[in-house]
Coordinates of C-alpha atoms and ligand atoms in Angstrom, one line a residue:
X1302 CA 75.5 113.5 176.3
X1303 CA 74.5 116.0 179.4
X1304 CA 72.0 115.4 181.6
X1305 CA 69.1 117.1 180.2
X1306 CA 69.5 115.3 177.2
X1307 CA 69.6 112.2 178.6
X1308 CA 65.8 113.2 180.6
X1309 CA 64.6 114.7 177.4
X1310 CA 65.6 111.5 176.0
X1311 CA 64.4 108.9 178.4
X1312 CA 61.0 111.1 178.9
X1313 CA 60.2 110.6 174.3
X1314 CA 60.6 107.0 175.0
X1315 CA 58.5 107.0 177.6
X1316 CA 55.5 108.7 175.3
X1317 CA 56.3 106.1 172.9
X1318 CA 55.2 103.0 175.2
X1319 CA 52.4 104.9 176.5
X1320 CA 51.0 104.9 173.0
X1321 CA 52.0 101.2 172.0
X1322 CA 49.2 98.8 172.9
X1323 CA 50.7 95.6 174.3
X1324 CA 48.8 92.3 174.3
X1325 CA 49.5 89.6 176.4
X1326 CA 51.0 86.6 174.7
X1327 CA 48.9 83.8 176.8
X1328 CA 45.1 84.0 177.7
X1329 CA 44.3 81.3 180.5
X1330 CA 41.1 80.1 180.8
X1331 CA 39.6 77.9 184.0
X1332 CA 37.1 75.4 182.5
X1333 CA 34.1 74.5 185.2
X1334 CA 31.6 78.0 185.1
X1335 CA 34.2 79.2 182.8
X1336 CA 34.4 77.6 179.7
X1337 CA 31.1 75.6 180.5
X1338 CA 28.3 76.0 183.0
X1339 CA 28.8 73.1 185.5
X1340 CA 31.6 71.5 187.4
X1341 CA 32.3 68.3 185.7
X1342 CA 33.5 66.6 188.8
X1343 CA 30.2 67.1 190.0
X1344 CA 29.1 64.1 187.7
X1345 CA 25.3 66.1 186.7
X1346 CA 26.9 64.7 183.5
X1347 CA 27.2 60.7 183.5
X1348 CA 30.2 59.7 181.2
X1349 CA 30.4 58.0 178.8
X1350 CA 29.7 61.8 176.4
X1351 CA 29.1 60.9 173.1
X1352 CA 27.1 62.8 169.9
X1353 CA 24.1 61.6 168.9
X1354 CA 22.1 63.2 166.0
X1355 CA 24.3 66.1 166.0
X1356 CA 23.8 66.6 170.1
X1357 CA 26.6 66.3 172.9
X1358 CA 25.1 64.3 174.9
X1359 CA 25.5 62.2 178.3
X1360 CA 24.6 58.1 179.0
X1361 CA 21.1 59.4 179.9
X1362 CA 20.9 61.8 176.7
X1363 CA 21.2 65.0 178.5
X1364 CA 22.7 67.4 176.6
X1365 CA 25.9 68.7 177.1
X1366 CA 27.1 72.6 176.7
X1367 CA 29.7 75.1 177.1
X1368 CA 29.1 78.4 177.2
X1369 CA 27.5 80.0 173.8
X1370 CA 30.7 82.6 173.4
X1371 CA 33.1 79.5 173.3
X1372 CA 34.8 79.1 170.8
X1373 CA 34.5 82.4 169.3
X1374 CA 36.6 83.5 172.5
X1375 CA 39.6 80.9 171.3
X1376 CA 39.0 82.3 167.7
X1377 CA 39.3 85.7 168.7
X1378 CA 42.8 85.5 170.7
X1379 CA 44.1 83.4 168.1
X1380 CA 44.1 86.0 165.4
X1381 CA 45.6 88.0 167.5
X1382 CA 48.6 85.9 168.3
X1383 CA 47.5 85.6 171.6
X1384 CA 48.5 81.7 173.0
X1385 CA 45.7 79.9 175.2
X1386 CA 46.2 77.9 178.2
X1387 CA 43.6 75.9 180.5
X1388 CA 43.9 75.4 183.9
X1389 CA 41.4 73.5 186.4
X1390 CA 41.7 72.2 189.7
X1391 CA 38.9 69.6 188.5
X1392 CA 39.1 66.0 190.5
X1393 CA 37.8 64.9 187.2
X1394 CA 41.0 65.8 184.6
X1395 CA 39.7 62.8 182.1
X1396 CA 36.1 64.1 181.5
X1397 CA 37.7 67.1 180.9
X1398 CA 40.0 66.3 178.3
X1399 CA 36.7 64.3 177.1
X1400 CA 34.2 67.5 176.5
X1401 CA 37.6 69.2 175.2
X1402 CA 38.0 66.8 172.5
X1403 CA 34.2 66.2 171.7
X1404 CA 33.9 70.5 171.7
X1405 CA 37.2 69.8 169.1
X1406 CA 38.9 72.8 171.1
X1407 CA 42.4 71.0 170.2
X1408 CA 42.9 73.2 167.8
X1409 CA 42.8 76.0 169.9
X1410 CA 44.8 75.2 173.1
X1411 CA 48.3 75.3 173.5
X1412 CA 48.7 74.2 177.0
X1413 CA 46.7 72.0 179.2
X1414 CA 47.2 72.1 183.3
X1415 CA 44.0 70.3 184.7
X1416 CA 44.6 68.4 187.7
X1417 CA 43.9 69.1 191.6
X1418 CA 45.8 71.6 193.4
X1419 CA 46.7 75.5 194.2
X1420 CA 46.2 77.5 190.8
X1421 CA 49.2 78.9 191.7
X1422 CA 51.2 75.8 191.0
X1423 CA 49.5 75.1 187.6
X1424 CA 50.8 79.0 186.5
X1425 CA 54.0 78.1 187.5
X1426 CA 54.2 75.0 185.7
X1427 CA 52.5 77.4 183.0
X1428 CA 55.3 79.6 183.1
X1429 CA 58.4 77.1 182.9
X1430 CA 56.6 75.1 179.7
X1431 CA 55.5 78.1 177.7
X1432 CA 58.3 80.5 178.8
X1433 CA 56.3 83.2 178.8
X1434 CA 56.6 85.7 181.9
X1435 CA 53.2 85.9 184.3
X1436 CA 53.1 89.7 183.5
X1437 CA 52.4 88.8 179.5
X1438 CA 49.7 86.5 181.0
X1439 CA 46.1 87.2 181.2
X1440 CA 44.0 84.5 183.4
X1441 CA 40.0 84.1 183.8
X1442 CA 38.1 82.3 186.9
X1443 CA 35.3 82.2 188.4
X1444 CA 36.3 82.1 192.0
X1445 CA 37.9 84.7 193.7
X1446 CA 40.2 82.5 195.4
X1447 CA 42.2 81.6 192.5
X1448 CA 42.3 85.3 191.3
X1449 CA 43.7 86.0 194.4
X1450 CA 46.2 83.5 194.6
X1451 CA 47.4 83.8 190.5
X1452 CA 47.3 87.6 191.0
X1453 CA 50.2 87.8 193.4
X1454 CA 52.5 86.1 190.7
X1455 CA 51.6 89.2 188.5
X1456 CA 49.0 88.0 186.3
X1457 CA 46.5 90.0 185.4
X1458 CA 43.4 87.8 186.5
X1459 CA 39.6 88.7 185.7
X1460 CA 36.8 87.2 187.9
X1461 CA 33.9 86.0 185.9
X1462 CA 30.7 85.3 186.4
X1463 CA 29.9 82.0 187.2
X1464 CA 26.5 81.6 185.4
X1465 CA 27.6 83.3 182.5
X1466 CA 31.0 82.3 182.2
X1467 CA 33.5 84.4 180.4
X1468 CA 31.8 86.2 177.6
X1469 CA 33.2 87.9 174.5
X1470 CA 32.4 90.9 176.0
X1471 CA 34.9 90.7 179.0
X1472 CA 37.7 89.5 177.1
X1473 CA 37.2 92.1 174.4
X1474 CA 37.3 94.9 177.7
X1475 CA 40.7 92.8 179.5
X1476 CA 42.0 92.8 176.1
X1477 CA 41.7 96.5 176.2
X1478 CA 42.6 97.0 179.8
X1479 CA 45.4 95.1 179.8
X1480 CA 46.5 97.4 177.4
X1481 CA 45.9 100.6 179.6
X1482 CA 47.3 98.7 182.8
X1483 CA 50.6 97.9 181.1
X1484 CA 51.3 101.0 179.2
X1485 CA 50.7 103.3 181.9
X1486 CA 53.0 101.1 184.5
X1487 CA 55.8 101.3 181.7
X1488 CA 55.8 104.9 181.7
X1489 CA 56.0 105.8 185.3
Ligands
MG2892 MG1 35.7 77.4 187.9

């Protein structure tokens, strides 16, 4: 095979993976102004959370939450074949796992990292239990601080808003990007 052929060659391929879309394989969601509007550790919620007449409630009956494109979000990625993840820094891990159960997002989530710390070590943990490389991995935060610190593993990380949380919307357009961003870095 000369050399031509062999650029000629190499250059089709190249066109080809520009025009595949590639989805990552994990989505990882943060939870507090994420998933749901407050910061659990922050206790505006008093445990015991329990359901009364159909209502997620708190020991003083205030109702309890998450954000209203949850869990159409998890429903989305998962007929896509897209895994999901959460990770939170929260000092609070066991109301956590609490409004998880109660919001019956089990179903949904295939790994759980929620415990104090740098974000970065909960991706890496991430990374060894799933097996799934951080550049297939698609992360959502509110703070900017831990998009900072997951993007220099090579996760593609999307700052939300924090009173809004991350709509279907956004993930719908990272979905998309990540796409773009991937394709066009596998062709140059
Ligand atoms: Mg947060």
């Amino acid at each position: 095979m000369n050399r031509l052929f062999c650029t000629v060659a190499k250059n089709v391929a190249n066109n080809n993976s520009t025009s595949r879309i590639t989805l990552p394989r994990l989505a990882i969601f943060d939870l507090d102004h994420t998933v749901w509007p407050f910061g659990i550790d922050g206790f505006q919620y008093t445990p015991p959370y329990f359901y009364h007449e159909g209502q997620l409630i708190d020991v003083h009956g205030k109702e309890i939450r998450h954000f209203p494109d949850f869990p159409r979000i998890f429903e989305l990625l998962q007929e896509k074949g897209i895994q999901i993840a959460v990770a939170s820094r929260t000092k609070y891990p066991t109301g956590a796992y609490r409004l998880i159960d109660l919001f019956d997002w089990h179903k949904y989530i295939n790994y759980y990292h929620i415990y104090p710390g740098e974000k970065i070590k909960h991706f890496e943990r991430i990374n060894k239990e799933s097996g799934i490389d951080f550049d297939r991995m698609i992360f959502f935060d509110d703070e900017q601080r831990n998009i900072n610190d997951v993007s220099t593993l090579g996760v593609d990380a999307i700052l939300v808003n924090n009173e809004t949380g991350a709509t279907e919307k956004i993930v719908r357009e990272s979905l998309e990007n990540f796409a773009i961003k991937r394709n066009s870095s596998s062709s140059s």
